[in-house]
GROMACS .gro file of C-alpha atoms in nm:
model
  296
    1MET     CA    1  -1.667  -7.038  -2.446
    2ARG     CA    2  -1.767  -6.787  -2.183
    3THR     CA    3  -1.504  -6.896  -1.940
    4SER     CA    4  -1.219  -6.845  -2.196
    5THR     CA    5  -1.352  -6.511  -2.276
    6THR     CA    6  -1.375  -6.389  -1.910
    7ARG     CA    7  -1.009  -6.528  -1.856
    8SER     CA    8  -0.880  -6.314  -2.145
    9ALA     CA    9  -1.061  -6.015  -2.020
   10LEU     CA   10  -0.910  -6.061  -1.677
   11ARG     CA   11  -0.564  -6.109  -1.821
   12GLY     CA   12  -0.605  -5.786  -2.014
   13ALA     CA   13  -0.702  -5.592  -1.701
   14LEU     CA   14  -0.407  -5.721  -1.512
   15ALA     CA   15  -0.166  -5.632  -1.775
   16ALA     CA   16  -0.303  -5.272  -1.782
   17LEU     CA   17  -0.272  -5.253  -1.411
   18ALA     CA   18   0.087  -5.366  -1.432
   19LEU     CA   19   0.169  -5.086  -1.681
   20LEU     CA   20   0.035  -4.816  -1.452
   21PRO     CA   21   0.338  -4.763  -1.254
   22ALA     CA   22   0.560  -4.756  -1.561
   23LEU     CA   23   0.327  -4.486  -1.700
   24ALA     CA   24   0.334  -4.288  -1.385
   25LEU     CA   25   0.721  -4.284  -1.381
   26ALA     CA   26   0.733  -4.190  -1.731
   27ALA     CA   27   0.502  -3.876  -1.705
   28PRO     CA   28   0.733  -3.686  -1.473
   29ALA     CA   29   1.036  -3.765  -1.687
   30ALA     CA   30   0.857  -3.634  -1.997
   31SER     CA   31   0.746  -3.314  -1.816
   32ALA     CA   32   1.101  -3.269  -1.693
   33ALA     CA   33   1.235  -3.317  -2.048
   34SER     CA   34   0.996  -3.043  -2.186
   35PRO     CA   35   1.192  -2.738  -2.297
   36SER     CA   36   1.220  -2.444  -2.060
   37PRO     CA   37   1.141  -2.088  -2.154
   38SER     CA   38   1.357  -1.965  -2.444
   39VAL     CA   39   1.670  -1.790  -2.371
   40SER     CA   40   1.880  -1.581  -2.597
   41ALA     CA   41   2.240  -1.639  -2.680
   42SER     CA   42   2.335  -1.367  -2.447
   43GLY     CA   43   2.177  -1.534  -2.155
   44THR     CA   44   1.892  -1.283  -2.108
   45PRO     CA   45   1.537  -1.410  -2.069
   46ALA     CA   46   1.289  -1.399  -2.355
   47PRO     CA   47   1.065  -1.083  -2.369
   48ALA     CA   48   0.750  -1.087  -2.188
   49THR     CA   49   0.442  -1.111  -2.395
   50LYS     CA   50   0.180  -0.996  -2.129
   51ALA     CA   51   0.097  -0.694  -1.921
   52GLY     CA   52  -0.107  -0.638  -1.618
   53THR     CA   53  -0.420  -0.412  -1.599
   54SER     CA   54  -0.352  -0.286  -1.235
   55PHE     CA   55  -0.080  -0.263  -0.969
   56LEU     CA   56  -0.177  -0.604  -0.837
   57THR     CA   57  -0.173  -0.786  -1.164
   58ALA     CA   58   0.155  -0.610  -1.302
   59ILE     CA   59   0.385  -0.847  -1.488
   60ASN     CA   60   0.728  -0.883  -1.319
   61LEU     CA   61   1.032  -0.839  -1.525
   62ALA     CA   62   1.356  -1.010  -1.452
   63PRO     CA   63   1.674  -0.812  -1.461
   64GLY     CA   64   1.753  -0.750  -1.822
   65GLN     CA   65   1.412  -0.865  -1.964
   66ASP     CA   66   1.229  -0.672  -2.215
   67ALA     CA   67   0.843  -0.691  -2.292
   68LYS     CA   68   0.675  -0.703  -2.626
   69VAL     CA   69   0.298  -0.697  -2.599
   70ALA     CA   70   0.007  -0.680  -2.838
   71ALA     CA   71  -0.259  -0.431  -2.678
   72SER     CA   72  -0.580  -0.237  -2.755
   73THR     CA   73  -0.576   0.149  -2.782
   74GLY     CA   74  -0.709   0.289  -2.454
   75ASP     CA   75  -0.601  -0.016  -2.225
   76TYR     CA   76  -0.386   0.053  -1.902
   77LEU     CA   77  -0.065  -0.163  -1.908
   78TYR     CA   78   0.137  -0.240  -1.597
   79TRP     CA   79   0.478  -0.388  -1.548
   80ALA     CA   80   0.713  -0.429  -1.249
   81PHE     CA   81   1.091  -0.428  -1.212
   82GLY     CA   82   1.342  -0.445  -0.941
   83ALA     CA   83   1.604  -0.165  -0.857
   84SER     CA   84   1.887  -0.174  -0.593
   85GLU     CA   85   2.068   0.109  -0.431
   86GLY     CA   86   2.302   0.315  -0.640
   87GLN     CA   87   2.128   0.238  -0.969
   88THR     CA   88   1.964   0.498  -1.207
   89PRO     CA   89   1.689   0.313  -1.398
   90THR     CA   90   1.565   0.426  -1.732
   91VAL     CA   91   1.235   0.307  -1.887
   92GLY     CA   92   1.197   0.323  -2.271
   93LEU     CA   93   0.881   0.240  -2.465
   94THR     CA   94   0.800   0.225  -2.821
   95VAL     CA   95   0.430   0.224  -2.925
   96ASP     CA   96   0.353   0.106  -3.263
   97LEU     CA   97  -0.012   0.267  -3.355
   98ALA     CA   98  -0.275   0.114  -3.567
   99PRO     CA   99  -0.270   0.189  -3.939
  100SER     CA  100  -0.340   0.561  -4.010
  101ALA     CA  101  -0.633   0.475  -4.241
  102ASP     CA  102  -0.809   0.328  -3.928
  103ARG     CA  103  -0.743   0.629  -3.696
  104HIS     CA  104  -0.947   0.939  -3.681
  105GLY     CA  105  -0.699   1.192  -3.527
  106PRO     CA  106  -0.399   1.237  -3.300
  107GLN     CA  107  -0.335   1.031  -3.003
  108THR     CA  108  -0.141   1.124  -2.683
  109TRP     CA  109   0.017   0.846  -2.479
  110ASN     CA  110   0.156   0.879  -2.127
  111VAL     CA  111   0.407   0.674  -1.922
  112GLU     CA  112   0.444   0.682  -1.528
  113VAL     CA  113   0.664   0.521  -1.285
  114PHE     CA  114   0.573   0.438  -0.931
  115ASP     CA  115   0.775   0.287  -0.634
  116GLY     CA  116   0.666   0.024  -0.406
  117LEU     CA  117   0.432   0.240  -0.203
  118ARG     CA  118   0.275   0.347  -0.529
  119ARG     CA  119   0.418   0.701  -0.508
  120ARG     CA  120   0.467   0.863  -0.842
  121GLN     CA  121   0.830   0.919  -0.915
  122SER     CA  122   0.940   1.222  -1.097
  123CYS     CA  123   1.148   1.173  -1.430
  124THR     CA  124   1.480   1.359  -1.454
  125ALA     CA  125   1.495   1.312  -1.837
  126GLY     CA  126   1.300   1.155  -2.115
  127THR     CA  127   0.960   1.209  -2.282
  128GLN     CA  128   0.681   1.111  -2.054
  129ASN     CA  129   0.394   1.233  -2.300
  130ALA     CA  130   0.402   1.215  -2.670
  131THR     CA  131   0.134   1.296  -2.919
  132ALA     CA  132   0.114   1.138  -3.271
  133ASP     CA  133  -0.087   1.270  -3.549
  134GLN     CA  134  -0.286   1.050  -3.772
  135ALA     CA  135   0.005   1.018  -4.018
  136THR     CA  136   0.261   0.893  -3.749
  137ALA     CA  137   0.311   0.515  -3.732
  138SER     CA  138   0.484   0.492  -3.398
  139LEU     CA  139   0.594   0.706  -3.100
  140ALA     CA  140   0.882   0.670  -2.835
  141LEU     CA  141   0.837   0.744  -2.459
  142SER     CA  142   1.103   0.727  -2.195
  143CYS     CA  143   1.165   0.825  -1.825
  144THR     CA  144   1.486   0.833  -1.627
  145LEU     CA  145   1.440   0.825  -1.260
  146ARG     CA  146   1.668   0.968  -0.984
  147GLU     CA  147   1.936   0.768  -0.850
  148VAL     CA  148   1.798   0.500  -0.602
  149ARG     CA  149   1.915   0.575  -0.252
  150SER     CA  150   2.030   0.353   0.039
  151TRP     CA  151   1.801   0.537   0.269
  152ALA     CA  152   1.595   0.855   0.290
  153GLU     CA  153   1.370   1.050   0.518
  154PRO     CA  154   0.995   0.923   0.512
  155TRP     CA  155   0.859   1.274   0.384
  156SER     CA  156   1.116   1.315   0.105
  157GLY     CA  157   0.966   1.059  -0.138
  158ASP     CA  158   1.312   0.968  -0.280
  159PRO     CA  159   1.356   0.647  -0.472
  160LEU     CA  160   1.461   0.354  -0.243
  161PRO     CA  161   1.560  -0.021  -0.320
  162GLY     CA  162   1.247  -0.239  -0.409
  163THR     CA  163   1.007  -0.277  -0.674
  164TYR     CA  164   0.902  -0.003  -0.919
  165TYR     CA  165   0.584   0.000  -1.138
  166VAL     CA  166   0.560   0.116  -1.494
  167ARG     CA  167   0.223   0.232  -1.612
  168LEU     CA  168   0.129   0.307  -1.987
  169SER     CA  169  -0.180   0.470  -2.066
  170LEU     CA  170  -0.370   0.671  -2.337
  171ALA     CA  171  -0.410   1.038  -2.234
  172ASP     CA  172  -0.615   1.162  -2.530
  173ALA     CA  173  -0.761   1.010  -2.849
  174PRO     CA  174  -1.060   1.027  -3.067
  175GLN     CA  175  -1.349   0.815  -2.939
  176PRO     CA  176  -1.363   0.590  -3.255
  177ASP     CA  177  -0.994   0.512  -3.197
  178LEU     CA  178  -1.054   0.326  -2.865
  179GLY     CA  179  -1.001  -0.046  -2.909
  180LEU     CA  180  -0.779  -0.035  -3.216
  181ALA     CA  181  -0.485  -0.283  -3.228
  182ALA     CA  182  -0.155  -0.151  -3.091
  183SER     CA  183   0.202  -0.299  -3.024
  184VAL     CA  184   0.414  -0.191  -2.722
  185GLN     CA  185   0.785  -0.275  -2.659
  186LEU     CA  186   0.934  -0.198  -2.329
  187HIS     CA  187   1.302  -0.193  -2.222
  188VAL     CA  188   1.439  -0.110  -1.873
  189SER     CA  189   1.801  -0.030  -1.830
  190ALA     CA  190   2.002   0.091  -1.533
  191LYS     CA  191   2.334   0.248  -1.466
  192GLY     CA  192   2.546   0.236  -1.149
  193ASP     CA  193   2.571  -0.006  -0.859
  194ALA     CA  194   2.583  -0.023  -0.487
  195ASP     CA  195   2.919   0.163  -0.475
  196ASN     CA  196   2.734   0.486  -0.605
  197ALA     CA  197   2.474   0.479  -0.338
  198GLN     CA  198   2.416   0.817  -0.169
  199PRO     CA  199   2.420   0.948   0.107
  200GLU     CA  200   2.675   0.724   0.285
  201GLY     CA  201   2.631   0.610   0.634
  202GLY     CA  202   2.258   0.529   0.605
  203GLU     CA  203   2.089   0.179   0.594
  204LEU     CA  204   1.739   0.096   0.469
  205LYS     CA  205   1.558  -0.110   0.749
  206ALA     CA  206   1.331  -0.271   0.479
  207PRO     CA  207   1.252  -0.253   0.133
  208LEU     CA  208   0.932  -0.091  -0.016
  209VAL     CA  209   0.787  -0.412  -0.121
  210PRO     CA  210   0.895  -0.759  -0.004
  211PRO     CA  211   1.052  -0.984  -0.262
  212VAL     CA  212   0.778  -1.097  -0.503
  213GLY     CA  213   0.877  -1.277  -0.843
  214GLY     CA  214   1.157  -1.164  -1.055
  215GLY     CA  215   1.075  -0.809  -1.047
  216ALA     CA  216   1.171  -0.771  -0.689
  217ALA     CA  217   1.480  -1.008  -0.673
  218THR     CA  218   1.701  -0.712  -0.546
  219ALA     CA  219   1.487  -0.634  -0.227
  220LYS     CA  220   1.634  -0.751   0.104
  221ALA     CA  221   1.426  -0.837   0.402
  222ALA     CA  222   1.497  -0.693   0.748
  223ALA     CA  223   1.480  -0.834   1.080
  224PRO     CA  224   1.198  -0.707   1.307
  225GLU     CA  225   1.328  -0.439   1.545
  226GLU     CA  226   1.286  -0.488   1.920
  227PRO     CA  227   1.090  -0.213   2.109
  228GLU     CA  228   1.305   0.018   2.349
  229GLU     CA  229   1.245  -0.036   2.707
  230HIS     CA  230   1.260   0.239   2.986
  231TRP     CA  231   1.222   0.235   3.368
  232TYR     CA  232   0.851   0.335   3.333
  233THR     CA  233   0.766   0.084   3.050
  234GLY     CA  234   0.599  -0.179   3.294
  235TRP     CA  235   0.378   0.081   3.472
  236PHE     CA  236   0.154   0.146   3.185
  237SER     CA  237   0.135  -0.196   3.026
  238GLY     CA  238  -0.007  -0.540   3.123
  239TRP     CA  239  -0.150  -0.606   3.477
  240ASN     CA  240  -0.005  -0.311   3.618
  241GLY     CA  241  -0.151  -0.083   3.366
  242ARG     CA  242  -0.514  -0.217   3.440
  243TRP     CA  243  -0.472  -0.147   3.800
  244PHE     CA  244  -0.327   0.187   3.753
  245TRP     CA  245  -0.612   0.320   3.540
  246THR     CA  246  -0.878   0.141   3.746
  247LEU     CA  247  -0.754   0.296   4.079
  248GLY     CA  248  -0.679   0.651   3.915
  249GLY     CA  249  -1.048   0.643   3.760
  250GLY     CA  250  -1.190   0.561   4.087
  251ALA     CA  251  -1.009   0.844   4.268
  252LEU     CA  252  -1.112   1.093   4.005
  253ALA     CA  253  -1.482   0.991   4.014
  254ALA     CA  254  -1.471   1.033   4.410
  255LEU     CA  255  -1.328   1.388   4.381
  256ALA     CA  256  -1.585   1.480   4.115
  257GLY     CA  257  -1.870   1.358   4.333
  258VAL     CA  258  -1.748   1.552   4.655
  259ALA     CA  259  -1.712   1.873   4.450
  260GLY     CA  260  -2.044   1.817   4.302
  261TYR     CA  261  -2.216   1.773   4.633
  262THR     CA  262  -2.039   2.085   4.776
  263LEU     CA  263  -2.153   2.300   4.497
  264THR     CA  264  -2.518   2.179   4.501
  265ARG     CA  265  -2.558   2.172   4.889
  266HIS     CA  266  -2.420   2.519   4.952
  267PRO     CA  267  -2.440   2.732   4.637
  268ARG     CA  268  -2.213   3.032   4.667
  269GLY     CA  269  -2.399   3.366   4.717
  270ARG     CA  270  -2.730   3.209   4.798
  271ARG     CA  271  -2.726   3.119   5.167
  272PRO     CA  272  -3.026   3.245   5.391
  273ALA     CA  273  -2.952   3.544   5.633
  274HIS     CA  274  -3.073   3.354   5.934
  275TYR     CA  275  -3.085   2.976   5.992
  276GLY     CA  276  -3.377   2.823   6.174
  277THR     CA  277  -3.635   3.103   6.101
  278VAL     CA  278  -3.988   2.958   6.051
  279PRO     CA  279  -4.183   3.132   5.763
  280PRO     CA  280  -4.535   3.276   5.865
  281GLN     CA  281  -4.827   3.039   5.858
  282ALA     CA  282  -5.158   3.128   5.670
  283GLY     CA  283  -5.419   3.250   5.912
  284ALA     CA  284  -5.207   3.325   6.195
  285PRO     CA  285  -5.221   3.678   6.352
  286GLN     CA  286  -4.965   3.898   6.208
  287PRO     CA  287  -4.732   4.120   6.443
  288ASP     CA  288  -4.813   4.491   6.419
  289PRO     CA  289  -4.500   4.660   6.268
  290TYR     CA  290  -4.600   4.991   6.458
  291ALA     CA  291  -4.641   4.851   6.795
  292GLY     CA  292  -4.450   5.040   7.058
  293SER     CA  293  -4.389   5.337   6.827
  294GLY     CA  294  -4.661   5.553   7.005
  295ARG     CA  295  -4.853   5.617   6.667
  296PRO     CA  296  -5.226   5.606   6.684
   0.00000   0.00000   0.00000
């Protein structure tokens, strides 16, 4: 009886082992058949449902992608999107506030846009700051940037191709209103293309931010630039540079030593009148200063 039971258990274990490869092959097929993120009929991606809390955690938005996020009053919300040369991006937000019965006063919201170097970009149009009184249910914010240029001087701060960050924050609100539920909708649009890029004749060597995710898909990486060489380049680098600085430092140290010895051995203006004069010794007879003068 025990022998038959043992044989049955062994047969069951062998059958299970034989099914393992089939299960392993079926798992990838099932995962591949799983539905992808929903896409609308127009081909644009579905709206993002999250927002970052800092520049490092900003949610990247694909071209044409919107965002619809449930947030808390007082949180900092960050998104990132890409812009190419010749475009004029416009950021539009709609903030649905908590019910008026739960609020205790007016609220002021603020939207800011930063480039890849985290420099705050000025808005040429739109409402960056909006205040909603206690009875207002929602408010609208917008910011239209300057045209993205193909190149610019480093000191100008003009918008350049790369990644841009959107920050939505609460500027002022009663203390009891912090933490109330709110809903935010974000839409990014852009006009123009590379044919409108100004000024002509320039070229950006590298984008402000390397390509990261969908938000910086328009950025282009640049090849490293080789350093320019001159006829004196090899004198101050590598093996020749070490010998040059060693010999030069030794010569300067020798000159400084000679100059110091000369100044300390023969100080100017303090030389004795007669060399070799022996000072008088104590107890020795002193010569009479009036000897030979005929005075008594």
